[in-house]
């Protein structure tokens, strides 16, 4: 303890020193890591002052996260019950609004099953990242329910689906070729998003979530415009995000195709009255297939053979394109971008260094490990791109093959892949439910 | 891939198709289960939250602009035990300040979010008023350059909505953000560490 009398002098010295530092230390534009430089010792207070302590408000309790999972499961059970057993559009709508309010506005959109695909992918790409069980549950539950009930998650639980469901106003029918073509986008998006997530490059699906800004009452302008644009489009084209973008929807299509039960338009047996033909705002009602007569079998067989022969070639070409595409995309990765910049910096020193480069120099880390990491990411992107391209090529062939195979369908039915079980078409059907036996 | 399904098909192929569906559905269920189990292998029951490492932060200012919330969930905090209680505070006073007082034009913080309270001659305590702080890191930079580095940024968990993918983490040039376990949600400086 120094005597009280010296205090002012010490304080004044401190002030002068600081001023001197101000004069010499001002190096504009040079980032500084906020290291603990104890330039000035902590004073010995004589007035009995005790410094306050830093507060650390706790995050949301884990129990509440578990509650979210329970609510998700309950909503899925209820949605299945309302769609399949009660066949109640009103009930589904009420559940939709409730889920929009909770998962959308209260929980502000995170975490959601759509985004959780990426957490799962990252767990495979980065051994150091463990997905919390709650997130795994968000990923798996809607898919498993789709195996039993169809896309009831889309019908009433998903907040993104809900916000589009409530704006459908004058839905137009899209020509089948357009539906088919746009319907492939979610697969591409899913593939690219998986690649980005597994390499810890970005969670694209979260970044490009068009509606999360509404839930949080704030979004960067481009995203707000994107979301608003989709909603306006949604007035005339039902659920544009669900049908033509949503990567989780792509997965749900597959699972719903295999579902044990699925909503039917009619509560009894279809009488072919055609009243429901235009009832679906999502172009998910399939007409009886014999309306389009099959072609002569010989021609069909020939086309089948050609398609089968071409399939591997298509897949190979697509894989090649995918590899090239993936290599280009890898520049979006932080490590790759920085490594490329550092690499380029040796050649020419003209360009102004990025903040990233400055920060890297400040950190004093060696370049070697960074370059190694970047190379691994580049390779993963190329390989992943090839895989994705090949898979998409095979899928395209399979789609064409599917079109060539004639299937009989005698009634008006929802297409299991594309129907979101919204129950709109139920009221179009004049058939009364058959009495339960 | 055809969009047909089994209901309403002629009676012949129905059982076969139903059998195929069941098999594929079982396969799909196994796939989801397998993927989920593999992803959860590390048995992480806790959730994660986002936090920034003040030792890496270079005070670029992106914490203010990149957060999905406005104002940002990142705020300046003060490790009082590191503070020198300087009369001229590098975090509080503008480098071109005419006098070392609390006149608005002498303050560095664009929103006047730092409260300066007299402790005893010649010491002052500096406190962040979080409702005003926008997380711009200007004071943090000042304190790091001219002071003890006792001001630093933290994600405040009473505000952060814990985005699945923190928007700031994506753009932080210093790669200072990382997921931390929910029971140790801060990366502090000073004694509190
Ligand atoms: S329930 Fe009916 S209206 Fe709704 S998506 Fe399915 S087929 Fe279309
Ligand atoms: S973005 Fe990163 S470097 Fe910039 S202020 Fe925030 S933590 Fe610091
Ligand atoms: S997780 Fe979201 S709310 Fe929290 S600091 Fe990051 S961007 Fe802001
Ligand atoms: S200068 Fe910026 S970071 Fe510091 S208190 Fe003010 S608003 Fe917050």
mmCIF file of C-alpha atoms and ligand atoms in Angstrom, chain A residues 216, chain B residues 50 66-69 72-74 155 159-163 165-169 177, ligand 3:
data_model
loop_
_atom_site.group_PDB
_atom_site.id
_atom_site.type_symbol
_atom_site.label_atom_id
_atom_site.label_comp_id
_atom_site.label_asym_id
_atom_site.label_seq_id
_atom_site.Cartn_x
_atom_site.Cartn_y
_atom_site.Cartn_z
ATOM 1 C CA UNK A 216 -37.231 -12.378 -35.768
ATOM 2 C CA UNK B 50 -22.207 -19.700 -29.734
ATOM 3 C CA UNK B 66 -23.754 -9.420 -39.021
ATOM 4 C CA UNK B 67 -25.914 -10.620 -36.118
ATOM 5 C CA UNK B 68 -29.450 -11.586 -37.090
ATOM 6 C CA UNK B 69 -30.633 -9.374 -34.260
ATOM 7 C CA UNK B 72 -26.599 -7.346 -32.050
ATOM 8 C CA UNK B 73 -26.627 -9.998 -29.325
ATOM 9 C CA UNK B 74 -22.911 -9.326 -28.971
ATOM 10 C CA UNK B 155 -22.310 -13.062 -27.032
ATOM 11 C CA UNK B 159 -30.312 -11.921 -26.010
ATOM 12 C CA UNK B 160 -28.787 -14.428 -28.435
ATOM 13 C CA UNK B 161 -31.369 -16.679 -30.088
ATOM 14 C CA UNK B 162 -28.669 -19.293 -30.662
ATOM 15 C CA UNK B 163 -29.025 -19.577 -34.413
ATOM 16 C CA UNK B 165 -25.538 -21.256 -37.761
ATOM 17 C CA UNK B 166 -24.400 -18.034 -36.121
ATOM 18 C CA UNK B 167 -24.434 -15.348 -38.791
ATOM 19 C CA UNK B 168 -21.429 -13.603 -37.287
ATOM 20 C CA UNK B 169 -19.391 -16.794 -37.044
ATOM 21 C CA UNK B 177 -16.613 -17.824 -32.902
HETATM 22 S S1 LIG C 3 -26.136 -16.933 -32.761
HETATM 23 FE FE1 LIG C 3 -27.496 -15.529 -33.883
HETATM 24 S S2 LIG C 3 -28.294 -14.125 -32.322
HETATM 25 FE FE2 LIG C 3 -26.497 -15.138 -31.428
HETATM 26 S S3 LIG C 3 -24.767 -13.770 -31.832
HETATM 27 FE FE3 LIG C 3 -24.840 -15.238 -33.531
HETATM 28 S S4 LIG C 3 -26.111 -14.252 -35.130
HETATM 29 FE FE4 LIG C 3 -26.447 -13.118 -33.182
#
